[in-house]
mmCIF file of C-alpha atoms and ligand atoms in Angstrom:
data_model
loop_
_atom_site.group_PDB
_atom_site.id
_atom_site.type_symbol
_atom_site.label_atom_id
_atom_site.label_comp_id
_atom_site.label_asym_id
_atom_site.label_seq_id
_atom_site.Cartn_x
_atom_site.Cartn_y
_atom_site.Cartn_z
ATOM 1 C CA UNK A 146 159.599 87.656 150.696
ATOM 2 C CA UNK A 147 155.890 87.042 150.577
ATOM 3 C CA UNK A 148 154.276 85.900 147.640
ATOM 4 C CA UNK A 149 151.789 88.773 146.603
ATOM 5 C CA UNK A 150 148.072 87.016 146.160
ATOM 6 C CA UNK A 151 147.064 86.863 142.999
ATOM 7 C CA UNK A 152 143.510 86.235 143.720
ATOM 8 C CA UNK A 153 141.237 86.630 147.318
ATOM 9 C CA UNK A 154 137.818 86.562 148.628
ATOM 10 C CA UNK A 155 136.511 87.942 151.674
ATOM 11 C CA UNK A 156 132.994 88.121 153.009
ATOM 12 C CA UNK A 157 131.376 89.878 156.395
ATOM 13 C CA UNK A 158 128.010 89.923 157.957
ATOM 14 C CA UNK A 159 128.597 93.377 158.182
ATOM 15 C CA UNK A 160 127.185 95.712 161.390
ATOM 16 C CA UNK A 161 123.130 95.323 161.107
ATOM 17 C CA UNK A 162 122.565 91.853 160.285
ATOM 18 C CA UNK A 163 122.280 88.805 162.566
ATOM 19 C CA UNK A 164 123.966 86.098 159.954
ATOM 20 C CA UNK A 165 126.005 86.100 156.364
ATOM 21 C CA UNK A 166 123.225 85.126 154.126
ATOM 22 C CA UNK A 167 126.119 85.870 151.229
ATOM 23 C CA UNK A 168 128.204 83.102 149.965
ATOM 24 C CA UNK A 169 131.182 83.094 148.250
ATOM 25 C CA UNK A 170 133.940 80.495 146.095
ATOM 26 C CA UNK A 171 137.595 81.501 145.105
ATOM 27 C CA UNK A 172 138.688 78.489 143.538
ATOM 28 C CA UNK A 173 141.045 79.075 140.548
ATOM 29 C CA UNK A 174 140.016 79.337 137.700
ATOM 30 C CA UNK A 175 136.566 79.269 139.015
ATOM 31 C CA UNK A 176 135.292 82.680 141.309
ATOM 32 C CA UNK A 177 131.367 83.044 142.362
ATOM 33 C CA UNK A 178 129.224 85.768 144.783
ATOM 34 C CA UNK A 179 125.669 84.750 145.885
ATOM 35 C CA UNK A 180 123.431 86.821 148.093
ATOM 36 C CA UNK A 181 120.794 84.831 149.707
ATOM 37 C CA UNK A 182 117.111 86.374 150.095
ATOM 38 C CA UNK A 183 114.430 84.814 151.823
ATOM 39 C CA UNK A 184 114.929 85.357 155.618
ATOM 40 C CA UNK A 185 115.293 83.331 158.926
ATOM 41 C CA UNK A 186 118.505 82.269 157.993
ATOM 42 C CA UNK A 187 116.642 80.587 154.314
ATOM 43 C CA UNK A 188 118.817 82.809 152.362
ATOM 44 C CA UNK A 189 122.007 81.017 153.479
ATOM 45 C CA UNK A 190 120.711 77.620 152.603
ATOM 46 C CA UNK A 191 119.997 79.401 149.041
ATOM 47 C CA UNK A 192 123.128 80.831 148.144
ATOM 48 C CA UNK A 193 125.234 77.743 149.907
ATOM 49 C CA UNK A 194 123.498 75.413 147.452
ATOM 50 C CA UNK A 195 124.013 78.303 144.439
ATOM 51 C CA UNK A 196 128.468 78.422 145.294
ATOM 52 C CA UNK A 197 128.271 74.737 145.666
ATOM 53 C CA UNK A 198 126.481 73.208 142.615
ATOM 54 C CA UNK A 199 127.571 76.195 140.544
ATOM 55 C CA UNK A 200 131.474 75.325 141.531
ATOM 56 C CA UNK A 201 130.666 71.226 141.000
ATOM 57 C CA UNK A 202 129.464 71.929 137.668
ATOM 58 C CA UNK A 203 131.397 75.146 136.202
ATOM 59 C CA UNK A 204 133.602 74.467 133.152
ATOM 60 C CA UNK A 205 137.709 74.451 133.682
ATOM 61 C CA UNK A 206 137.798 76.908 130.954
ATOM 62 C CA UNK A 207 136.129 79.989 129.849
ATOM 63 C CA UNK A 208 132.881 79.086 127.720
ATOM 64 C CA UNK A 209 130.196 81.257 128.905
ATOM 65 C CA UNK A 210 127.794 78.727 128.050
ATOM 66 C CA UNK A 211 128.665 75.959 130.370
ATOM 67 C CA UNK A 212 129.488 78.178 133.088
ATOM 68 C CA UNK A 213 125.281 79.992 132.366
ATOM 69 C CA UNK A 214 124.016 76.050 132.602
ATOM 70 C CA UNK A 215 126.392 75.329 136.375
ATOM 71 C CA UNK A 216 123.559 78.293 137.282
ATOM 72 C CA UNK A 217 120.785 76.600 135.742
ATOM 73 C CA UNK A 218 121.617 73.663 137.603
ATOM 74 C CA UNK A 219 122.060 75.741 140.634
ATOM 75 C CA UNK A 220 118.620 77.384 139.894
ATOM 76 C CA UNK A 221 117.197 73.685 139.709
ATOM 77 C CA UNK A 222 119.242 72.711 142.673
ATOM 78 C CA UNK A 223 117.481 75.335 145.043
ATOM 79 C CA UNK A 224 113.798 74.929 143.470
ATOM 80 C CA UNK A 225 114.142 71.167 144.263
ATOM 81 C CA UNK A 226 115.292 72.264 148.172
ATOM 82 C CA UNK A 227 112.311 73.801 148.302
ATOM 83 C CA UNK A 228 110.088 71.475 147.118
ATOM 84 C CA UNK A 229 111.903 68.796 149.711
ATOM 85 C CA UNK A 230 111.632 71.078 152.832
ATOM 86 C CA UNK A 231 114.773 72.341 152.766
ATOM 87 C CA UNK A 232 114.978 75.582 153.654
ATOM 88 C CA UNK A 233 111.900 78.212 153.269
ATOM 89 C CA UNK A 234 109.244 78.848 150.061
ATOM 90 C CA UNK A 235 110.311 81.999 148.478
ATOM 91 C CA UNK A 236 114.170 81.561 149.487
ATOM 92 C CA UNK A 237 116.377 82.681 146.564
ATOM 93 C CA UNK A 238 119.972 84.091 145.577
ATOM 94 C CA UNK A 239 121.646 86.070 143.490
ATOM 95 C CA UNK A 240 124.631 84.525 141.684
ATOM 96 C CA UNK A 241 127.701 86.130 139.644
ATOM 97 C CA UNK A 242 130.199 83.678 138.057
ATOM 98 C CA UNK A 243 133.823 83.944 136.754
ATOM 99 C CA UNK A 244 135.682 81.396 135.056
ATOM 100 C CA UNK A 245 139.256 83.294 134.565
ATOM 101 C CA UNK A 246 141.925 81.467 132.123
ATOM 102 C CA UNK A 247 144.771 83.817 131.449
ATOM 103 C CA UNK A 248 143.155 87.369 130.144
ATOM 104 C CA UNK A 249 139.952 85.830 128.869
ATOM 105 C CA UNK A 250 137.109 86.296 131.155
ATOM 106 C CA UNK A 251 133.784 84.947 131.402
ATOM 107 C CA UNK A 252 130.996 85.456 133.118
ATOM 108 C CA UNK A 253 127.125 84.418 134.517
ATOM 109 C CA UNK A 254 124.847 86.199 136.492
ATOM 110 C CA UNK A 255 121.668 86.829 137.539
ATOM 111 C CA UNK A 256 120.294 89.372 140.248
ATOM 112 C CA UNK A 257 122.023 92.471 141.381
ATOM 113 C CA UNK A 258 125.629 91.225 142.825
ATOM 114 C CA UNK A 259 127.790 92.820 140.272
ATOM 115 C CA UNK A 260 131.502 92.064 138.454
ATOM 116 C CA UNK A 261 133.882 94.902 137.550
ATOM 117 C CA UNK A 262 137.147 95.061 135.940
ATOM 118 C CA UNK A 263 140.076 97.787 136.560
ATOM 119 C CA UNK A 264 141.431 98.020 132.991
ATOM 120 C CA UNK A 265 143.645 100.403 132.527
ATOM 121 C CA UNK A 266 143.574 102.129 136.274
ATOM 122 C CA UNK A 267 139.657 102.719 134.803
ATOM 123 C CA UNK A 268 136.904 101.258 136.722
ATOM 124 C CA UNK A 269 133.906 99.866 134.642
ATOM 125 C CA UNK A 270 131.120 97.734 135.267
ATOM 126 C CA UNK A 271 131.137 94.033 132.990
ATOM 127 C CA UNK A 272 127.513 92.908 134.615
ATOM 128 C CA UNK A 273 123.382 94.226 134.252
ATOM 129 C CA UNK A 274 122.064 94.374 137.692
ATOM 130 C CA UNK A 275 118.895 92.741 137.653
ATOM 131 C CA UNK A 276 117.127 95.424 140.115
ATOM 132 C CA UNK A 277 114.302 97.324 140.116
ATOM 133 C CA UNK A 278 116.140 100.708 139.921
ATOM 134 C CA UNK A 279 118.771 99.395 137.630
ATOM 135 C CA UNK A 280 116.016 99.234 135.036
ATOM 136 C CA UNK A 281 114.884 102.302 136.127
ATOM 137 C CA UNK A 282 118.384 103.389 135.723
ATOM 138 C CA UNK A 283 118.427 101.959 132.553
ATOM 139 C CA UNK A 284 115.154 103.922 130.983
ATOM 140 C CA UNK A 285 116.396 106.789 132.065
ATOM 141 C CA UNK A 286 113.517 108.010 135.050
ATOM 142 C CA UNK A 287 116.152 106.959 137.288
ATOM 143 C CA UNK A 288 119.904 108.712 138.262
ATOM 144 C CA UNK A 289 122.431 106.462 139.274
ATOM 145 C CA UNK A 290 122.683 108.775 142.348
ATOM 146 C CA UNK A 291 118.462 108.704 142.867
ATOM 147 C CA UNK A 292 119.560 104.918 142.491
ATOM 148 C CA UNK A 293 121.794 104.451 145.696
ATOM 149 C CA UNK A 294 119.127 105.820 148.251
ATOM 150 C CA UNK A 295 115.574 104.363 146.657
ATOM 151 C CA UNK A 296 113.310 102.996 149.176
ATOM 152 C CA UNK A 297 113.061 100.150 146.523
ATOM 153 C CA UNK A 298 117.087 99.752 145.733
ATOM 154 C CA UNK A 299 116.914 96.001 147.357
ATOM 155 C CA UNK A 300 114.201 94.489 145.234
ATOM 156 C CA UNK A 301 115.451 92.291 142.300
ATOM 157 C CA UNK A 302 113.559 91.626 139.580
ATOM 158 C CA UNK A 303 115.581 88.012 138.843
ATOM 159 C CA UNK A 304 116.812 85.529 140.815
ATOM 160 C CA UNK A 305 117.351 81.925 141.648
ATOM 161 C CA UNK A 306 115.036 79.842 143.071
ATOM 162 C CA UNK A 307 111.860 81.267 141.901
ATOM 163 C CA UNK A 308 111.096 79.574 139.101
ATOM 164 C CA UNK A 309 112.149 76.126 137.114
ATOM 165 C CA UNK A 310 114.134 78.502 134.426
ATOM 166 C CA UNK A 311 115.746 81.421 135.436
ATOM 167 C CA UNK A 312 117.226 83.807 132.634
ATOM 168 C CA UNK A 313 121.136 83.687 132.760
ATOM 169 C CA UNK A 314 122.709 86.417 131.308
ATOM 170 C CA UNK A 315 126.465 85.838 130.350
ATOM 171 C CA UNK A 316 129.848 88.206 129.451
ATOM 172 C CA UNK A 317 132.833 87.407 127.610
ATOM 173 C CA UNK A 318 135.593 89.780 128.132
ATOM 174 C CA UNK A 319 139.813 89.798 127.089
ATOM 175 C CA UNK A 320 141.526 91.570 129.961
ATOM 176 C CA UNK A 321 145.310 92.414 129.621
ATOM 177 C CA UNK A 322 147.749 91.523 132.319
ATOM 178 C CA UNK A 323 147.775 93.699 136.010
ATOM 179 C CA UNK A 324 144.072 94.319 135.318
ATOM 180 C CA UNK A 325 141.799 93.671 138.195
ATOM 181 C CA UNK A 326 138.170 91.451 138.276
ATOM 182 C CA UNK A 327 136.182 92.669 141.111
ATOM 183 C CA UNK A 328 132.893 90.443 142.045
ATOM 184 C CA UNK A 329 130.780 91.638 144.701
ATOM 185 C CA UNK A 330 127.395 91.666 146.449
ATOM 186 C CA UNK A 331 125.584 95.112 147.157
ATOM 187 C CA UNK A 332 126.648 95.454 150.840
ATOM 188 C CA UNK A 333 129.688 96.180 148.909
ATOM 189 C CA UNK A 334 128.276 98.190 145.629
ATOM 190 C CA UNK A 335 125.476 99.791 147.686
ATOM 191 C CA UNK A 336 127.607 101.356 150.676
ATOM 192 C CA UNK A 337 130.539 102.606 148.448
ATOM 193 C CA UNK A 338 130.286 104.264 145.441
ATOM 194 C CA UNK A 339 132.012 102.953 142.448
ATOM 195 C CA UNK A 340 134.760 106.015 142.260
ATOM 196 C CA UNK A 341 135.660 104.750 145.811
ATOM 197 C CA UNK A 342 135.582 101.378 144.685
ATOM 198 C CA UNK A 343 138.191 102.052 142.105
ATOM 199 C CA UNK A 344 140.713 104.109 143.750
ATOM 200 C CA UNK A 345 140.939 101.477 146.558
ATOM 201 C CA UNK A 346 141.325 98.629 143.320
ATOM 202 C CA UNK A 347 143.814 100.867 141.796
ATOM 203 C CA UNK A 348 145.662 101.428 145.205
ATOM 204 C CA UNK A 349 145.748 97.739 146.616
ATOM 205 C CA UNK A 350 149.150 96.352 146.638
ATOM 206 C CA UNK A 351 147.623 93.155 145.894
ATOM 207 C CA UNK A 352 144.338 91.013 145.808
ATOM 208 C CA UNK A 353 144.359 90.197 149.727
ATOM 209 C CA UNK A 354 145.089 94.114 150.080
ATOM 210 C CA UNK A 355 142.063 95.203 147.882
ATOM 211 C CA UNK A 356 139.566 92.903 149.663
ATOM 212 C CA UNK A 357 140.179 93.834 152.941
ATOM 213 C CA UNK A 358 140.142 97.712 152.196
ATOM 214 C CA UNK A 359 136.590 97.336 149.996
ATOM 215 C CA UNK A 360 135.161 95.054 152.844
ATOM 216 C CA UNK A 361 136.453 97.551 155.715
ATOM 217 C CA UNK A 362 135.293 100.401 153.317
ATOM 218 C CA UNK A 363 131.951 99.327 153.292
ATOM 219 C CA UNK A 364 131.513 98.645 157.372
ATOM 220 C CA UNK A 365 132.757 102.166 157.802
ATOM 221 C CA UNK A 366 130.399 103.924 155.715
ATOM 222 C CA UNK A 367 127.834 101.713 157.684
ATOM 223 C CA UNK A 368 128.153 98.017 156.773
ATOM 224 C CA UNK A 369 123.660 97.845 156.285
ATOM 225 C CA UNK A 370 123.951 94.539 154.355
ATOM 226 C CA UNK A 371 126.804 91.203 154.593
ATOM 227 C CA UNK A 372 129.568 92.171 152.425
ATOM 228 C CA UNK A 373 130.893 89.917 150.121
ATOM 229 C CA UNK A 374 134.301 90.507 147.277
ATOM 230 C CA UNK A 375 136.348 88.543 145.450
ATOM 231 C CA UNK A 376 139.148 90.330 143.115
ATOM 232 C CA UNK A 377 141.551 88.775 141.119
ATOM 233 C CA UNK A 378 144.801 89.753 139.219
ATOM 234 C CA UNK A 379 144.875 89.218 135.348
ATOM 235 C CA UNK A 380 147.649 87.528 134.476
ATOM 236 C CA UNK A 381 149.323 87.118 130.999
ATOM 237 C CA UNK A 382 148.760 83.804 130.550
ATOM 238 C CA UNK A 383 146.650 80.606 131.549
ATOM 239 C CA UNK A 384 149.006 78.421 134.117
ATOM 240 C CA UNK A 385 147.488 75.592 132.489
ATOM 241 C CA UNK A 386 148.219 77.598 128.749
ATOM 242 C CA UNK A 387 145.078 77.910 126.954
ATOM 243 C CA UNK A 388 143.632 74.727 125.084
ATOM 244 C CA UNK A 389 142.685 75.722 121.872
ATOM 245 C CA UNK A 390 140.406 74.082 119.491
ATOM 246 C CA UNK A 391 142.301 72.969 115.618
ATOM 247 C CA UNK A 392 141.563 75.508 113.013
ATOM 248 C CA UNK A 393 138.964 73.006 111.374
ATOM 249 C CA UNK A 394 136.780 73.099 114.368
ATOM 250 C CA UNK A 395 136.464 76.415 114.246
ATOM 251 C CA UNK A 396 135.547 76.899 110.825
ATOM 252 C CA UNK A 397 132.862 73.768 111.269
ATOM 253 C CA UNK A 398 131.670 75.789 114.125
ATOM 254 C CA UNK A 399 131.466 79.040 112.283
ATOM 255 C CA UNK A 400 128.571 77.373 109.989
ATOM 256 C CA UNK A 401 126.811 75.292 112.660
ATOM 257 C CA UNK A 402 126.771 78.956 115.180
ATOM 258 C CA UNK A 403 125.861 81.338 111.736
ATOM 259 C CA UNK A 404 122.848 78.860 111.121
ATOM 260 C CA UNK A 405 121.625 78.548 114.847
ATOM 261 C CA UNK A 406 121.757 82.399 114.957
ATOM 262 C CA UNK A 407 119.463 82.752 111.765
ATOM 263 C CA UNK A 408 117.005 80.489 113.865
ATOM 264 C CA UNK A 409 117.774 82.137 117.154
ATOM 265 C CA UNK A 410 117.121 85.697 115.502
ATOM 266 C CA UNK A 411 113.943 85.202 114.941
ATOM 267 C CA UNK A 412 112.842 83.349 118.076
ATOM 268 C CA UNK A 413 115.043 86.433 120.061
ATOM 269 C CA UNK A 414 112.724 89.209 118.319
ATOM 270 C CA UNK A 415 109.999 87.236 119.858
ATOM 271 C CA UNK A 416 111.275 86.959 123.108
ATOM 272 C CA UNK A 417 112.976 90.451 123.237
ATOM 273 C CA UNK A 418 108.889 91.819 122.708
ATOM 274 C CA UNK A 419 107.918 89.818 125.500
ATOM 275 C CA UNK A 420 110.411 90.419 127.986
ATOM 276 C CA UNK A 421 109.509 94.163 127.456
ATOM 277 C CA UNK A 422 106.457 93.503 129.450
ATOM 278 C CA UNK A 423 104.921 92.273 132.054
ATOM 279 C CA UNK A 424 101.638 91.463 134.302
ATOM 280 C CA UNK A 425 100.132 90.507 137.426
ATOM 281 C CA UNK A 426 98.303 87.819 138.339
ATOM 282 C CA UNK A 427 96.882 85.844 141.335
ATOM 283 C CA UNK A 428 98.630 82.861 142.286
ATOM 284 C CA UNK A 429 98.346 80.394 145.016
ATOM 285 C CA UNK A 430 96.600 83.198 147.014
ATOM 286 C CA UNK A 431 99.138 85.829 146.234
ATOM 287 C CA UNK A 432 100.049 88.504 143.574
ATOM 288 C CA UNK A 433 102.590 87.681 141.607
ATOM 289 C CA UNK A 434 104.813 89.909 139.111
ATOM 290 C CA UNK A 435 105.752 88.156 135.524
ATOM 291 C CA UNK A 436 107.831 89.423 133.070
ATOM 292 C CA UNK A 437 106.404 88.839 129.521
ATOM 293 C CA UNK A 438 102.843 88.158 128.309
ATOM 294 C CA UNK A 439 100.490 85.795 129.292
ATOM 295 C CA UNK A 440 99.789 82.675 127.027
ATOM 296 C CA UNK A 441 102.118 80.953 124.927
ATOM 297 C CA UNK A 442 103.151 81.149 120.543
ATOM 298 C CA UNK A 443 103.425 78.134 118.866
ATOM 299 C CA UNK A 444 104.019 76.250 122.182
ATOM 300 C CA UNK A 445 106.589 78.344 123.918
ATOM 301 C CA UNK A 446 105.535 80.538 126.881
ATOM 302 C CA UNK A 447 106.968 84.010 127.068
ATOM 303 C CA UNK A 448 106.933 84.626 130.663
ATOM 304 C CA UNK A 449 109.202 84.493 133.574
ATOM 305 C CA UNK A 450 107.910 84.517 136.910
ATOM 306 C CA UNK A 451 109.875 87.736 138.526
ATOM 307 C CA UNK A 452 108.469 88.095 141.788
ATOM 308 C CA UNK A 453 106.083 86.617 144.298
ATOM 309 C CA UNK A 454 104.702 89.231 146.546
ATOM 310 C CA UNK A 455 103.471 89.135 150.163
ATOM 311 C CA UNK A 456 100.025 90.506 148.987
ATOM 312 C CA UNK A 457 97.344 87.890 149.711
ATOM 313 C CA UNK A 458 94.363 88.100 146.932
ATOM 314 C CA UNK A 459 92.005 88.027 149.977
ATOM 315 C CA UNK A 460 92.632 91.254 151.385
ATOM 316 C CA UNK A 461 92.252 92.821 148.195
ATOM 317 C CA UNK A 462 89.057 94.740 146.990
ATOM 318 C CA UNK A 463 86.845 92.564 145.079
ATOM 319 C CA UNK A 464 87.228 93.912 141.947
ATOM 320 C CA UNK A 465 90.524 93.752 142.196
ATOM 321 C CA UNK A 466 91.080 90.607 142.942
ATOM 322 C CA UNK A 467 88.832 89.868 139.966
ATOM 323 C CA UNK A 468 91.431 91.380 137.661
ATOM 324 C CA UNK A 469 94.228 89.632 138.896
ATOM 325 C CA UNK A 470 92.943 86.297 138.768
ATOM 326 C CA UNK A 471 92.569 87.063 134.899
ATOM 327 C CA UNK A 472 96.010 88.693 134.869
ATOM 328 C CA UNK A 473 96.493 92.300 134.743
ATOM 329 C CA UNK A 474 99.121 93.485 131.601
ATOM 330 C CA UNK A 475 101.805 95.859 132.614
ATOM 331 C CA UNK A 476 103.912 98.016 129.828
ATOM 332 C CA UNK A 477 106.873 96.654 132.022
ATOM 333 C CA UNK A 478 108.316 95.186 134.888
ATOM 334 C CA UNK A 479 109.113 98.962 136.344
ATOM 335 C CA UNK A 480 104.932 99.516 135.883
ATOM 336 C CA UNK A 481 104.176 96.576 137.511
ATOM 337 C CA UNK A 482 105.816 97.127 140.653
ATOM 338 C CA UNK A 483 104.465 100.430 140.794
ATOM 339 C CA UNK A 484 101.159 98.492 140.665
ATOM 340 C CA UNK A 485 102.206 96.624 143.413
ATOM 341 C CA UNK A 486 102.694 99.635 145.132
ATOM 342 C CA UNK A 487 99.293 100.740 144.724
ATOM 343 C CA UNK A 488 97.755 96.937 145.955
ATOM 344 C CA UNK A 489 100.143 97.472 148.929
ATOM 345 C CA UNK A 490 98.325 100.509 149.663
ATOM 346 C CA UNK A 491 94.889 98.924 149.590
ATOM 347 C CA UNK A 492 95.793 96.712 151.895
ATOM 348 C CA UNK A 493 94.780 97.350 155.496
ATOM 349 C CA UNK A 494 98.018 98.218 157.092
ATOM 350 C CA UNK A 495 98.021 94.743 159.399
ATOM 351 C CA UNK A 496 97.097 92.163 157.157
ATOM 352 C CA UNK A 497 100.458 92.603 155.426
ATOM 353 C CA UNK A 498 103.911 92.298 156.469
ATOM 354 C CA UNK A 499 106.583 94.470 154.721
ATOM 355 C CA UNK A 500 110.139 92.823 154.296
ATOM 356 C CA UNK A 501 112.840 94.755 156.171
HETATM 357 MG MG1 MG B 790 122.906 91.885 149.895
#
């Protein structure tokens, strides 16, 4: 008799692209998905370095923390690439992480690959896509529905590689035994809808099963993008038994965490203004989207660099340029790429080049 697997990852370029700019790791109790972006095959050197530093530095146990600074260091790991001619300027990745250790779950992630669980024969998503129409989603001037067939459904609004500090955002979830973690790139997510996604997770007979029927699913209903999922069964306990910390640790790190969150309350409010909005500006030659507000308070800058566009300054109307070079403010992120939208349309139709 066959052992049934308890955990599997498969990944496929899928039917209209040349190479698998996605990425994966399935190594217990570690699981990560990267989609590379950047073109001419840059997008594979992004997301190789992402799975690799990200599985050299996870944590062997669940703590959302360490497992959100193995991206960081991923993040860093790309951005110095760069800088050293490895691979292209303006490669990035996305990047969802699982550490699994019995039913507790935790996760990192940043961009638009996403990570579900099957709890309960119910499919739900644990991840935030960070996507243009997922915060349009999100506001509500967007259906999920509207969602799957926007002209703009590709464009994430964070990633890795673009900047020196990338926001990570991180889950913590308690599964119960048979439940299912999916984690998957959108050439899975964006060919399949999530009903489909679930009755093939509640159908598989085990982990190998499910990723070879969501993978296959996906090529039939067209296979646009590489295709990329890892699932794996919750068991009922950690093989390695969970480590856990004395009961006077805890209560010392009750204090310590109530005090840091009385100082991290106020500095959140802050930062939960500014990464409400967002402006463009002209840098290096180029229009570039920032979440935030220009400047800094009391020394700490409240901006993240979201995306750096292909419009060049130069074949802007003077006047606009003139604006961006001071930095245009933006009510939000959603706004601003509908600003880019309107530069795009300034620009004479050949002194552009539209990504695919
Ligand atoms: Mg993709």
């Amino acid at each position: 008799m066959s052992q049934r697997a308890a955990f599997a990852g498969l990944s496929d370029a899928g039917h209209s692209r040349s190479h698998n700019e996605d990425a994966f790791v399935a190594q217990p109790p570690l699981y990560v998905v990267a989609d590379g972006l950047g073109g001419h095959k840059a997008g594979e050197v992004a997301s190789g370095i992402a799975v690799e530093t990200v599985a050299r530095e996870a944590p062997t146990r669940p703590d959302a923390r360490a497992l959100a600074d193995a991206v960081q260091l991923a993040n860093t790991a790309i951005v110095d690439a760069v800088e050293k001619g490895t691979g292209r300027q303006g490669m990035g990745t996305t990047v969802t992480a699982a550490v699994v250790a019995g039913r507790r779950i935790v996760l990192a992630q940043v961009g638009d690959s996403r990570a579900y669980i099957l709890r309960d024969g119910r499919l739900s998503r644990a991840t935030r896509d960070h996507s243009l129409v997922g915060e349009m989603v999100r506001q509500g001037t967007l259906s999920e529905q509207e969602a799957r067939v926007h002209p703009n459904r590709s464009v994430i609004t964070r990633a890795l590689g673009s900047r020196a500090d990338v926001q990570v955002d991180t889950y913590e979830l308690t599964a119960d035994p048979g439940d299912r973690l999916l984690i998957c790139s959108d050439g899975l997510h964006g060919m399949i809808t999530d009903a489909e996604i679930e009755e093939v997770l509640l159908g598989a007979s085990d982990a190998e099963d499910a990723v070879r029927t969501l993978v296959d699913a996906a090529l039939d209903a067209g296979g646009l993008d590489n295709v990329t999922a890892i699932v794996v069964e919750i068991g009922a306990d950690s093989p390695q038994g969970d480590v856990r910390p004395g009961r006077r640790i805890i209560a010392t790190t009750f204090w310590v965490v109530a005090a840091v969150a009385l100082v991290a309350a106020a500095v959140w409010g802050l930062y939960g203004y500014a990464s409400n909005r967002a402006y463009l500006i002209a840098e290096n030659g180029s229009v570039v989207v920032y979440r935030g507000v220009q400047g800094t308070f009391a020394g700490i800058e409240l901006s993240w660099r979201e995306e750096i566009t292909d419009i060049r300054i130069d074949t802007l109307p003077e006047v606009t340029a003139e604006r961006l070079t001071e930095g245009v403010p933006a009510d939000d992120v959603v706004e601003a790429m509908a600003l880019v939208g309107e530069y795009r349309a300034l620009v004479s139709e050949d002194a552009t080049t539209t990504a695919p």
